[in-house]
Amino acid sequence: MAGEKRLSKRLRKKRLWGRVSNVYAFLVYLFIYVPIIVMVIYSFNDQKNNYYWNGFTTEWYEKLFTNSDLVGYLGISLIVAVAATIISVIIGTIGALGLVRFEFKLKSVISNSLYIPIVVPEVVLGISLLMLFEIANFPLGMTTMILSHATFCIPFVVIIMRGRIAGMDLSIEEASMDLGANRLITFFRVTLPLLIPGIMSGAFMSFTLSIDDVIISNFVAGPYATTLPVKILSMVKTGLSPEVNALTTLMVLVLLVGILINNAVQALLKKRALTNIKSYF
Amino acid sequence: MAEHIVSLKKVNKFFGDNHVIKDLNLDINEGEFLTLLGPSGCGKTTILRMVAGFEDATNGTIEVQGERVEDKEAYERDVNTVFQSYALFPHMTVFDNIAYGLTVKKVPKSEITRRVKEMLELVQLMGFEGRKPDMMSGGQKQRVAIARALINNPKVLLLDEPLGALDLQLRKQMQIELKRLQKQLHITFVYVTHDQEEAMTMSDRIAVMNGGVIEHLASPDEIYKAPKTRFVANFIGESNLFTGKLESLENGIGGVATTLGKAKLELSGFEPGEEMHICVRPEVMKYSKEPVDGFSLRGTVKNVIFVGAQYRTLVTMEDGYDVKINRVKQNKDLKEGDDIYLYWEPDDATGIKA
């Protein structure tokens, strides 16, 4: 039939828009990923200064694992990020519970003041943290780094958790108490499990902020606890080694694999939930 | 020694400056189905929450089984609640939801399994134990909520508008089921609703509440036939209300001069000269083309409407008040614009103190 070949004007228009939006999405992703792709390619470049392509090599990867201290800096970064995440998730969740569940004087002032550390330029926060540690005569190192990172992560966690907690049905916790569970049991068996999705997003946020941070870390790092981003920044001044590209490529790879595994697990859980439902009919 | 399973004495509750429960006394008998009925904001849910332990009374005492409960936390009280929003634990299966109270009390696993199974049978949800709440319909969720409360063998089950979110047909079915459960288990049910039909269907006694006080506490039958206050008369069923002054009282028959004319009714406990209201239900309202002895209530037929189960005639009185007359059969002799006289059998009307 002619109808099959000649689509209506409306459908053709729709199809055209579909293509246009695909192209648009592709361009946006290209825009985001080109710098990363360049970095990945140059991590295999047989040329130290990275100005032009000189041929394929895996030399930088070998160097990275044999005689480079970059992996050590990554280790410090990870320790700081994990510790800061744990601290800020605990403090942030408890703080959000208090801010949502209880009424007290100046509640809205206290609640809104959370945005101050987020808005204050990181340089300023870094300098003031450094001054604080100096005044308190606190030696700079891993501890100051973890404390500083937790400082700027906590407001983000509180803001994320506040929304989650406000959306929670209070009667679910009342039901738990009604059924004989005291406040502690109710917290661990009902409140906490229901907050896990929020806690996870708060944790990811904190971890990302912490592992990315250069400015504040630069101030409070001290001589023995330099994180990877701080190290890379200092290398820019003295000459950037392609090992950095190799290391970052590996980090991107780990992230990519993580995302793929996460997607696979989600799909599996969804499938299992669906078959569970079906088995009842 | 406790004659009443739950007893509230002179209970007051303030939320800030808002006086929501006013000097309230309420005794609930063991094994009865008592409904707290009233419009939203009348304080009925607050009473339930105070008995459950989620709110504290500002003053007054609350006793459960003769024991004061002010110092007991919600988790220490022998009462359980069914919430309007079901409040199931979304991260647990039906089995774990129902078992929750027992696992908290560290009951042995084999006994938990047995009792959960019993409960699933009781609420007719066998085979659902592995499901999560979000895979169930509203009616099924509410059954889980009921089973979760009943497994603890509470002395009193508190139900806070448990059927509010269900559609009409399911609600009617659940009403019958709840009544069956209550009879079968001999548990005291304290039920909160704003739906008078629901209250009538299930309750042994109804406490009609308004503005933080109980206006009338009696059986459904009595509340309908002899409402104690104007509010109750209006809130429960349909009513025609006349206001006037009691002129004479002879042999239990009172003659009243209402604002619309003379009327009479059976009365006791009233003194001549007293201001009063008369409540007459639409189905017992009578009419005549000729004046009737003792009555002089005249009106004009406004219209006759078919409302499904019955025909409703509206009669407009002198002051614009519409009197309702309900009949199963159509009043064929009435048509729009007819002038008629209204009356009733003296024992069909109720006198209400002004």
PDB file of C-alpha atoms in Angstrom, chain B residues 21-300:
ATOM      1  CA  ILE B  21      -9.391  17.505  73.269  1.00  0.00           C
ATOM      2  CA  LYS B  22     -11.538  19.113  75.951  1.00  0.00           C
ATOM      3  CA  ASP B  23     -12.009  17.455  79.334  1.00  0.00           C
ATOM      4  CA  LEU B  24     -12.870  14.189  77.686  1.00  0.00           C
ATOM      5  CA  ASN B  25     -14.137  11.114  79.529  1.00  0.00           C
ATOM      6  CA  LEU B  26     -14.498   7.819  77.719  1.00  0.00           C
ATOM      7  CA  ASP B  27     -14.864   4.263  79.000  1.00  0.00           C
ATOM      8  CA  ILE B  28     -14.430   1.438  76.531  1.00  0.00           C
ATOM      9  CA  ASN B  29     -15.831  -1.991  77.395  1.00  0.00           C
ATOM     10  CA  GLU B  30     -13.905  -5.197  76.925  1.00  0.00           C
ATOM     11  CA  GLY B  31     -14.652  -6.900  73.618  1.00  0.00           C
ATOM     12  CA  GLU B  32     -16.722  -4.125  72.112  1.00  0.00           C
ATOM     13  CA  PHE B  33     -16.432  -2.453  68.736  1.00  0.00           C
ATOM     14  CA  LEU B  34     -16.348   1.230  69.528  1.00  0.00           C
ATOM     15  CA  THR B  35     -16.183   3.853  66.817  1.00  0.00           C
ATOM     16  CA  LEU B  36     -14.995   7.413  67.207  1.00  0.00           C
ATOM     17  CA  LEU B  37     -16.951   9.252  64.553  1.00  0.00           C
ATOM     18  CA  GLY B  38     -16.687  12.881  63.583  1.00  0.00           C
ATOM     19  CA  PRO B  39     -15.605  15.406  60.973  1.00  0.00           C
ATOM     20  CA  SER B  40     -11.900  15.943  60.343  1.00  0.00           C
ATOM     21  CA  GLY B  41     -10.260  17.968  63.091  1.00  0.00           C
ATOM     22  CA  CYS B  42     -12.699  16.811  65.788  1.00  0.00           C
ATOM     23  CA  GLY B  43      -9.911  15.085  67.723  1.00  0.00           C
ATOM     24  CA  LYS B  44     -10.801  11.457  67.060  1.00  0.00           C
ATOM     25  CA  THR B  45      -7.390  10.491  65.708  1.00  0.00           C
ATOM     26  CA  THR B  46      -5.689  12.350  68.554  1.00  0.00           C
ATOM     27  CA  ILE B  47      -7.536  10.174  71.078  1.00  0.00           C
ATOM     28  CA  LEU B  48      -6.375   7.054  69.260  1.00  0.00           C
ATOM     29  CA  ARG B  49      -2.792   8.313  69.159  1.00  0.00           C
ATOM     30  CA  MET B  50      -2.859   9.092  72.857  1.00  0.00           C
ATOM     31  CA  VAL B  51      -4.049   5.572  73.682  1.00  0.00           C
ATOM     32  CA  ALA B  52      -1.382   4.111  71.366  1.00  0.00           C
ATOM     33  CA  GLY B  53       1.327   6.248  72.949  1.00  0.00           C
ATOM     34  CA  PHE B  54       2.254   8.447  69.989  1.00  0.00           C
ATOM     35  CA  GLU B  55       0.930  11.589  71.672  1.00  0.00           C
ATOM     36  CA  ASP B  56       0.917  12.596  75.303  1.00  0.00           C
ATOM     37  CA  ALA B  57      -2.188  14.016  76.924  1.00  0.00           C
ATOM     38  CA  THR B  58      -1.583  17.519  78.261  1.00  0.00           C
ATOM     39  CA  ASN B  59      -3.427  16.446  81.410  1.00  0.00           C
ATOM     40  CA  GLY B  60      -5.884  13.805  82.585  1.00  0.00           C
ATOM     41  CA  THR B  61      -5.352  10.066  82.850  1.00  0.00           C
ATOM     42  CA  ILE B  62      -5.514   7.213  80.397  1.00  0.00           C
ATOM     43  CA  GLU B  63      -5.849   3.661  81.688  1.00  0.00           C
ATOM     44  CA  VAL B  64      -5.528   0.414  79.789  1.00  0.00           C
ATOM     45  CA  GLN B  65      -6.782  -2.593  81.748  1.00  0.00           C
ATOM     46  CA  GLY B  66      -6.979  -0.453  84.856  1.00  0.00           C
ATOM     47  CA  GLU B  67      -3.332   0.547  84.610  1.00  0.00           C
ATOM     48  CA  ARG B  68      -2.214   4.081  83.940  1.00  0.00           C
ATOM     49  CA  VAL B  69      -0.142   4.274  80.785  1.00  0.00           C
ATOM     50  CA  GLU B  70       1.279   7.806  80.864  1.00  0.00           C
ATOM     51  CA  ASP B  71       4.734   6.488  81.737  1.00  0.00           C
ATOM     52  CA  LYS B  72       4.682   3.690  79.199  1.00  0.00           C
ATOM     53  CA  GLU B  73       6.236   4.126  75.781  1.00  0.00           C
ATOM     54  CA  ALA B  74       4.272   3.083  72.692  1.00  0.00           C
ATOM     55  CA  TYR B  75       6.338  -0.130  72.524  1.00  0.00           C
ATOM     56  CA  GLU B  76       5.447  -1.033  76.110  1.00  0.00           C
ATOM     57  CA  ARG B  77       1.672  -0.830  75.674  1.00  0.00           C
ATOM     58  CA  ASP B  78      -0.568  -3.830  75.039  1.00  0.00           C
ATOM     59  CA  VAL B  79      -2.352  -2.122  72.189  1.00  0.00           C
ATOM     60  CA  ASN B  80      -1.663  -2.268  68.470  1.00  0.00           C
ATOM     61  CA  THR B  81      -2.532   0.113  65.680  1.00  0.00           C
ATOM     62  CA  VAL B  82      -3.664  -0.227  62.086  1.00  0.00           C
ATOM     63  CA  PHE B  83      -2.732   2.937  60.221  1.00  0.00           C
ATOM     64  CA  GLN B  84      -4.632   4.706  57.482  1.00  0.00           C
ATOM     65  CA  SER B  85      -1.560   4.680  55.245  1.00  0.00           C
ATOM     66  CA  TYR B  86      -0.978   0.964  56.116  1.00  0.00           C
ATOM     67  CA  ALA B  87       2.564   1.893  57.192  1.00  0.00           C
ATOM     68  CA  LEU B  88       3.926  -1.475  56.064  1.00  0.00           C
ATOM     69  CA  PHE B  89       7.701  -1.842  56.083  1.00  0.00           C
ATOM     70  CA  PRO B  90       8.454  -1.499  52.361  1.00  0.00           C
ATOM     71  CA  HIS B  91      11.825  -3.242  52.584  1.00  0.00           C
ATOM     72  CA  MET B  92      10.389  -6.406  54.125  1.00  0.00           C
ATOM     73  CA  THR B  93       8.307  -9.234  52.691  1.00  0.00           C
ATOM     74  CA  VAL B  94       4.755  -9.872  53.858  1.00  0.00           C
ATOM     75  CA  PHE B  95       6.083 -12.645  56.100  1.00  0.00           C
ATOM     76  CA  ASP B  96       8.657 -10.371  57.738  1.00  0.00           C
ATOM     77  CA  ASN B  97       6.115  -7.591  58.117  1.00  0.00           C
ATOM     78  CA  ILE B  98       3.676  -9.834  59.966  1.00  0.00           C
ATOM     79  CA  ALA B  99       6.446 -11.504  61.980  1.00  0.00           C
ATOM     80  CA  TYR B 100       7.956  -8.165  63.037  1.00  0.00           C
ATOM     81  CA  GLY B 101       6.310  -7.896  66.456  1.00  0.00           C
ATOM     82  CA  LEU B 102       7.301 -11.469  67.329  1.00  0.00           C
ATOM     83  CA  THR B 103      10.888 -11.174  66.104  1.00  0.00           C
ATOM     84  CA  VAL B 104      11.310  -8.038  68.190  1.00  0.00           C
ATOM     85  CA  LYS B 105      10.115 -10.030  71.204  1.00  0.00           C
ATOM     86  CA  LYS B 106      12.564 -12.813  70.251  1.00  0.00           C
ATOM     87  CA  VAL B 107       9.909 -15.507  69.931  1.00  0.00           C
ATOM     88  CA  PRO B 108      11.403 -18.829  68.673  1.00  0.00           C
ATOM     89  CA  LYS B 109      11.530 -19.164  64.886  1.00  0.00           C
ATOM     90  CA  SER B 110       9.284 -22.222  64.645  1.00  0.00           C
ATOM     91  CA  GLU B 111       6.550 -20.507  66.625  1.00  0.00           C
ATOM     92  CA  ILE B 112       6.849 -17.373  64.494  1.00  0.00           C
ATOM     93  CA  THR B 113       6.426 -19.422  61.324  1.00  0.00           C
ATOM     94  CA  ARG B 114       3.378 -21.167  62.755  1.00  0.00           C
ATOM     95  CA  ARG B 115       1.695 -17.990  63.967  1.00  0.00           C
ATOM     96  CA  VAL B 116       2.412 -16.034  60.781  1.00  0.00           C
ATOM     97  CA  LYS B 117       0.793 -18.883  58.869  1.00  0.00           C
ATOM     98  CA  GLU B 118      -2.253 -18.700  61.126  1.00  0.00           C
ATOM     99  CA  MET B 119      -2.486 -14.969  60.559  1.00  0.00           C
ATOM    100  CA  LEU B 120      -2.163 -15.324  56.785  1.00  0.00           C
ATOM    101  CA  GLU B 121      -5.065 -17.764  56.915  1.00  0.00           C
ATOM    102  CA  LEU B 122      -7.081 -15.454  59.124  1.00  0.00           C
ATOM    103  CA  VAL B 123      -6.789 -12.553  56.689  1.00  0.00           C
ATOM    104  CA  GLN B 124      -6.924 -14.870  53.659  1.00  0.00           C
ATOM    105  CA  LEU B 125      -3.512 -14.063  52.234  1.00  0.00           C
ATOM    106  CA  MET B 126      -2.011 -17.557  51.998  1.00  0.00           C
ATOM    107  CA  GLY B 127       0.738 -17.721  49.393  1.00  0.00           C
ATOM    108  CA  PHE B 128       1.571 -14.026  49.667  1.00  0.00           C
ATOM    109  CA  GLU B 129       4.305 -14.355  52.304  1.00  0.00           C
ATOM    110  CA  GLY B 130       7.184 -13.789  49.858  1.00  0.00           C
ATOM    111  CA  ARG B 131       5.805 -10.610  48.343  1.00  0.00           C
ATOM    112  CA  LYS B 132       6.920  -7.086  49.008  1.00  0.00           C
ATOM    113  CA  PRO B 133       4.221  -4.542  49.915  1.00  0.00           C
ATOM    114  CA  ASP B 134       4.623  -2.553  46.695  1.00  0.00           C
ATOM    115  CA  MET B 135       3.496  -5.584  44.720  1.00  0.00           C
ATOM    116  CA  MET B 136       0.108  -5.681  46.442  1.00  0.00           C
ATOM    117  CA  SER B 137      -3.202  -3.894  46.096  1.00  0.00           C
ATOM    118  CA  GLY B 138      -4.561  -1.516  48.729  1.00  0.00           C
ATOM    119  CA  GLY B 139      -6.947  -4.105  50.136  1.00  0.00           C
ATOM    120  CA  GLN B 140      -4.197  -6.727  50.428  1.00  0.00           C
ATOM    121  CA  LYS B 141      -1.863  -4.244  52.098  1.00  0.00           C
ATOM    122  CA  GLN B 142      -4.495  -3.423  54.668  1.00  0.00           C
ATOM    123  CA  ARG B 143      -4.960  -7.122  55.418  1.00  0.00           C
ATOM    124  CA  VAL B 144      -1.227  -7.414  56.007  1.00  0.00           C
ATOM    125  CA  ALA B 145      -1.384  -4.398  58.330  1.00  0.00           C
ATOM    126  CA  ILE B 146      -4.226  -6.010  60.270  1.00  0.00           C
ATOM    127  CA  ALA B 147      -2.426  -9.347  60.513  1.00  0.00           C
ATOM    128  CA  ARG B 148       0.770  -7.587  61.603  1.00  0.00           C
ATOM    129  CA  ALA B 149      -1.124  -5.962  64.469  1.00  0.00           C
ATOM    130  CA  LEU B 150      -3.235  -8.979  65.470  1.00  0.00           C
ATOM    131  CA  ILE B 151      -0.318 -11.434  65.693  1.00  0.00           C
ATOM    132  CA  ASN B 152       0.720  -9.739  68.937  1.00  0.00           C
ATOM    133  CA  ASN B 153      -2.597 -10.674  70.588  1.00  0.00           C
ATOM    134  CA  PRO B 154      -3.291  -7.082  71.589  1.00  0.00           C
ATOM    135  CA  LYS B 155      -5.857  -6.324  74.283  1.00  0.00           C
ATOM    136  CA  VAL B 156      -7.105  -3.492  72.124  1.00  0.00           C
ATOM    137  CA  LEU B 157      -6.777  -2.943  68.400  1.00  0.00           C
ATOM    138  CA  LEU B 158      -6.767   0.693  67.349  1.00  0.00           C
ATOM    139  CA  LEU B 159      -7.809   1.367  63.765  1.00  0.00           C
ATOM    140  CA  ASP B 160      -7.236   4.813  62.286  1.00  0.00           C
ATOM    141  CA  GLU B 161      -9.489   5.149  59.225  1.00  0.00           C
ATOM    142  CA  PRO B 162      -8.068   1.869  57.906  1.00  0.00           C
ATOM    143  CA  LEU B 163     -10.406   1.729  54.923  1.00  0.00           C
ATOM    144  CA  GLY B 164     -10.110   5.374  53.934  1.00  0.00           C
ATOM    145  CA  ALA B 165      -7.947   4.725  50.891  1.00  0.00           C
ATOM    146  CA  LEU B 166     -10.019   1.875  49.452  1.00  0.00           C
ATOM    147  CA  ASP B 167     -12.753   2.104  46.851  1.00  0.00           C
ATOM    148  CA  LEU B 168     -16.379   1.780  47.900  1.00  0.00           C
ATOM    149  CA  GLN B 169     -16.932  -1.863  47.024  1.00  0.00           C
ATOM    150  CA  LEU B 170     -13.736  -3.053  48.677  1.00  0.00           C
ATOM    151  CA  ARG B 171     -14.504  -0.901  51.683  1.00  0.00           C
ATOM    152  CA  LYS B 172     -17.877  -2.571  52.170  1.00  0.00           C
ATOM    153  CA  GLN B 173     -16.302  -6.004  51.860  1.00  0.00           C
ATOM    154  CA  MET B 174     -13.580  -5.105  54.374  1.00  0.00           C
ATOM    155  CA  GLN B 175     -16.159  -3.716  56.801  1.00  0.00           C
ATOM    156  CA  ILE B 176     -17.857  -7.089  56.975  1.00  0.00           C
ATOM    157  CA  GLU B 177     -14.514  -8.812  57.279  1.00  0.00           C
ATOM    158  CA  LEU B 178     -13.340  -6.569  60.110  1.00  0.00           C
ATOM    159  CA  LYS B 179     -16.544  -7.211  62.011  1.00  0.00           C
ATOM    160  CA  ARG B 180     -16.072 -10.953  61.486  1.00  0.00           C
ATOM    161  CA  LEU B 181     -12.489 -10.764  62.803  1.00  0.00           C
ATOM    162  CA  GLN B 182     -13.563  -8.788  65.823  1.00  0.00           C
ATOM    163  CA  LYS B 183     -16.294 -11.272  66.729  1.00  0.00           C
ATOM    164  CA  GLN B 184     -14.065 -14.273  66.097  1.00  0.00           C
ATOM    165  CA  LEU B 185     -11.142 -12.982  68.160  1.00  0.00           C
ATOM    166  CA  HIS B 186     -13.087 -11.163  70.906  1.00  0.00           C
ATOM    167  CA  ILE B 187     -10.672  -8.269  70.760  1.00  0.00           C
ATOM    168  CA  THR B 188     -11.739  -4.736  71.621  1.00  0.00           C
ATOM    169  CA  PHE B 189     -11.687  -2.612  68.477  1.00  0.00           C
ATOM    170  CA  VAL B 190     -11.446   1.154  68.681  1.00  0.00           C
ATOM    171  CA  TYR B 191     -12.176   2.445  65.231  1.00  0.00           C
ATOM    172  CA  VAL B 192     -11.770   5.973  63.924  1.00  0.00           C
ATOM    173  CA  THR B 193     -13.725   7.137  60.897  1.00  0.00           C
ATOM    174  CA  HIS B 194     -15.544  10.105  59.447  1.00  0.00           C
ATOM    175  CA  ASP B 195     -17.841   7.832  57.463  1.00  0.00           C
ATOM    176  CA  GLN B 196     -21.131   7.474  59.362  1.00  0.00           C
ATOM    177  CA  GLU B 197     -22.313   4.551  57.289  1.00  0.00           C
ATOM    178  CA  GLU B 198     -19.133   2.654  58.124  1.00  0.00           C
ATOM    179  CA  ALA B 199     -19.635   3.449  61.799  1.00  0.00           C
ATOM    180  CA  MET B 200     -23.260   2.284  61.677  1.00  0.00           C
ATOM    181  CA  THR B 201     -22.381  -0.972  59.918  1.00  0.00           C
ATOM    182  CA  MET B 202     -19.739  -2.193  62.330  1.00  0.00           C
ATOM    183  CA  SER B 203     -20.023  -0.590  65.732  1.00  0.00           C
ATOM    184  CA  ASP B 204     -21.510  -1.774  68.995  1.00  0.00           C
ATOM    185  CA  ARG B 205     -21.282   1.794  70.203  1.00  0.00           C
ATOM    186  CA  ILE B 206     -20.470   5.052  68.466  1.00  0.00           C
ATOM    187  CA  ALA B 207     -18.958   8.129  70.057  1.00  0.00           C
ATOM    188  CA  VAL B 208     -19.887  11.104  67.885  1.00  0.00           C
ATOM    189  CA  MET B 209     -17.269  13.783  68.332  1.00  0.00           C
ATOM    190  CA  ASN B 210     -17.211  17.451  67.508  1.00  0.00           C
ATOM    191  CA  GLY B 211     -14.684  20.091  68.470  1.00  0.00           C
ATOM    192  CA  GLY B 212     -12.780  17.928  70.934  1.00  0.00           C
ATOM    193  CA  VAL B 213     -15.787  16.649  72.906  1.00  0.00           C
ATOM    194  CA  ILE B 214     -17.977  13.570  72.643  1.00  0.00           C
ATOM    195  CA  GLU B 215     -21.456  14.841  71.845  1.00  0.00           C
ATOM    196  CA  HIS B 216     -23.209  11.491  71.979  1.00  0.00           C
ATOM    197  CA  LEU B 217     -22.054   8.008  72.976  1.00  0.00           C
ATOM    198  CA  ALA B 218     -24.584   5.257  72.338  1.00  0.00           C
ATOM    199  CA  SER B 219     -25.529   2.359  70.095  1.00  0.00           C
ATOM    200  CA  PRO B 220     -25.921   3.148  66.378  1.00  0.00           C
ATOM    201  CA  ASP B 221     -29.636   2.573  66.688  1.00  0.00           C
ATOM    202  CA  GLU B 222     -30.064   5.028  69.519  1.00  0.00           C
ATOM    203  CA  ILE B 223     -27.846   7.645  67.956  1.00  0.00           C
ATOM    204  CA  TYR B 224     -29.914   7.575  64.801  1.00  0.00           C
ATOM    205  CA  LYS B 225     -33.299   7.507  66.459  1.00  0.00           C
ATOM    206  CA  ALA B 226     -32.656   9.844  69.350  1.00  0.00           C
ATOM    207  CA  PRO B 227     -29.710  12.129  68.651  1.00  0.00           C
ATOM    208  CA  LYS B 228     -28.678  14.039  71.737  1.00  0.00           C
ATOM    209  CA  THR B 229     -27.537  17.235  70.065  1.00  0.00           C
ATOM    210  CA  ARG B 230     -28.276  19.257  66.971  1.00  0.00           C
ATOM    211  CA  PHE B 231     -24.820  18.422  65.656  1.00  0.00           C
ATOM    212  CA  VAL B 232     -25.399  14.670  66.002  1.00  0.00           C
ATOM    213  CA  ALA B 233     -28.809  14.947  64.335  1.00  0.00           C
ATOM    214  CA  ASN B 234     -27.241  16.707  61.363  1.00  0.00           C
ATOM    215  CA  PHE B 235     -24.103  14.588  61.182  1.00  0.00           C
ATOM    216  CA  ILE B 236     -25.770  11.172  61.395  1.00  0.00           C
ATOM    217  CA  GLY B 237     -28.158  10.549  58.553  1.00  0.00           C
ATOM    218  CA  GLU B 238     -30.477  13.201  57.228  1.00  0.00           C
ATOM    219  CA  SER B 239     -32.722  15.182  59.448  1.00  0.00           C
ATOM    220  CA  ASN B 240     -35.289  17.946  59.474  1.00  0.00           C
ATOM    221  CA  LEU B 241     -34.770  20.327  62.361  1.00  0.00           C
ATOM    222  CA  PHE B 242     -37.305  22.711  63.842  1.00  0.00           C
ATOM    223  CA  THR B 243     -36.492  25.218  66.560  1.00  0.00           C
ATOM    224  CA  GLY B 244     -38.964  26.487  69.107  1.00  0.00           C
ATOM    225  CA  LYS B 245     -40.191  26.745  72.670  1.00  0.00           C
ATOM    226  CA  LEU B 246     -41.971  24.059  74.662  1.00  0.00           C
ATOM    227  CA  GLU B 247     -45.400  25.457  75.539  1.00  0.00           C
ATOM    228  CA  SER B 248     -47.205  22.585  77.176  1.00  0.00           C
ATOM    229  CA  LEU B 249     -46.370  19.108  78.439  1.00  0.00           C
ATOM    230  CA  GLU B 250     -49.248  16.723  79.160  1.00  0.00           C
ATOM    231  CA  ASN B 251     -49.088  12.939  79.490  1.00  0.00           C
ATOM    232  CA  GLY B 252     -45.644  12.909  77.943  1.00  0.00           C
ATOM    233  CA  ILE B 253     -46.771  14.798  74.849  1.00  0.00           C
ATOM    234  CA  GLY B 254     -45.200  18.204  74.394  1.00  0.00           C
ATOM    235  CA  GLY B 255     -46.723  21.011  72.379  1.00  0.00           C
ATOM    236  CA  VAL B 256     -44.049  23.182  70.779  1.00  0.00           C
ATOM    237  CA  ALA B 257     -44.349  26.614  69.204  1.00  0.00           C
ATOM    238  CA  THR B 258     -41.708  26.414  66.489  1.00  0.00           C
ATOM    239  CA  THR B 259     -40.574  29.306  64.326  1.00  0.00           C
ATOM    240  CA  LEU B 260     -42.643  27.727  61.533  1.00  0.00           C
ATOM    241  CA  GLY B 261     -45.789  26.854  63.467  1.00  0.00           C
ATOM    242  CA  LYS B 262     -47.171  24.466  66.059  1.00  0.00           C
ATOM    243  CA  ALA B 263     -45.943  20.888  66.465  1.00  0.00           C
ATOM    244  CA  LYS B 264     -46.114  18.069  69.001  1.00  0.00           C
ATOM    245  CA  LEU B 265     -44.001  15.109  70.052  1.00  0.00           C
ATOM    246  CA  GLU B 266     -43.316  12.635  72.832  1.00  0.00           C
ATOM    247  CA  LEU B 267     -40.988  14.157  75.393  1.00  0.00           C
ATOM    248  CA  SER B 268     -39.411  13.450  78.723  1.00  0.00           C
ATOM    249  CA  GLY B 269     -36.933  15.438  80.754  1.00  0.00           C
ATOM    250  CA  PHE B 270     -38.101  18.781  79.400  1.00  0.00           C
ATOM    251  CA  GLU B 271     -39.734  21.654  81.244  1.00  0.00           C
ATOM    252  CA  PRO B 272     -42.414  23.882  79.720  1.00  0.00           C
ATOM    253  CA  GLY B 273     -40.900  27.192  78.654  1.00  0.00           C
ATOM    254  CA  GLU B 274     -37.652  25.552  77.543  1.00  0.00           C
ATOM    255  CA  GLU B 275     -36.072  26.379  74.187  1.00  0.00           C
ATOM    256  CA  MET B 276     -35.587  23.236  72.096  1.00  0.00           C
ATOM    257  CA  HIS B 277     -35.064  21.646  68.700  1.00  0.00           C
ATOM    258  CA  ILE B 278     -37.137  18.915  67.140  1.00  0.00           C
ATOM    259  CA  CYS B 279     -35.437  16.363  64.910  1.00  0.00           C
ATOM    260  CA  VAL B 280     -37.578  14.447  62.436  1.00  0.00           C
ATOM    261  CA  ARG B 281     -36.024  11.969  60.025  1.00  0.00           C
ATOM    262  CA  PRO B 282     -37.125  12.359  56.362  1.00  0.00           C
ATOM    263  CA  GLU B 283     -38.552   8.845  56.184  1.00  0.00           C
ATOM    264  CA  VAL B 284     -41.014   9.429  59.051  1.00  0.00           C
ATOM    265  CA  MET B 285     -42.098  12.915  57.951  1.00  0.00           C
ATOM    266  CA  LYS B 286     -45.784  12.888  56.966  1.00  0.00           C
ATOM    267  CA  TYR B 287     -47.892  15.300  54.974  1.00  0.00           C
ATOM    268  CA  SER B 288     -51.520  16.139  54.389  1.00  0.00           C
ATOM    269  CA  LYS B 289     -53.552  18.484  52.234  1.00  0.00           C
ATOM    270  CA  GLU B 290     -55.619  19.403  55.323  1.00  0.00           C
ATOM    271  CA  PRO B 291     -54.380  20.787  58.635  1.00  0.00           C
ATOM    272  CA  VAL B 292     -53.649  18.076  61.257  1.00  0.00           C
ATOM    273  CA  ASP B 293     -54.528  18.409  64.940  1.00  0.00           C
ATOM    274  CA  GLY B 294     -51.649  19.880  66.954  1.00  0.00           C
ATOM    275  CA  PHE B 295     -49.618  20.891  63.896  1.00  0.00           C
ATOM    276  CA  SER B 296     -49.476  24.020  61.794  1.00  0.00           C
ATOM    277  CA  LEU B 297     -46.396  23.586  59.592  1.00  0.00           C
ATOM    278  CA  ARG B 298     -47.191  24.747  56.102  1.00  0.00           C
ATOM    279  CA  GLY B 299     -44.977  24.552  53.021  1.00  0.00           C
ATOM    280  CA  THR B 300     -44.880  24.382  49.245  1.00  0.00           C
TER     281      THR B 300
END
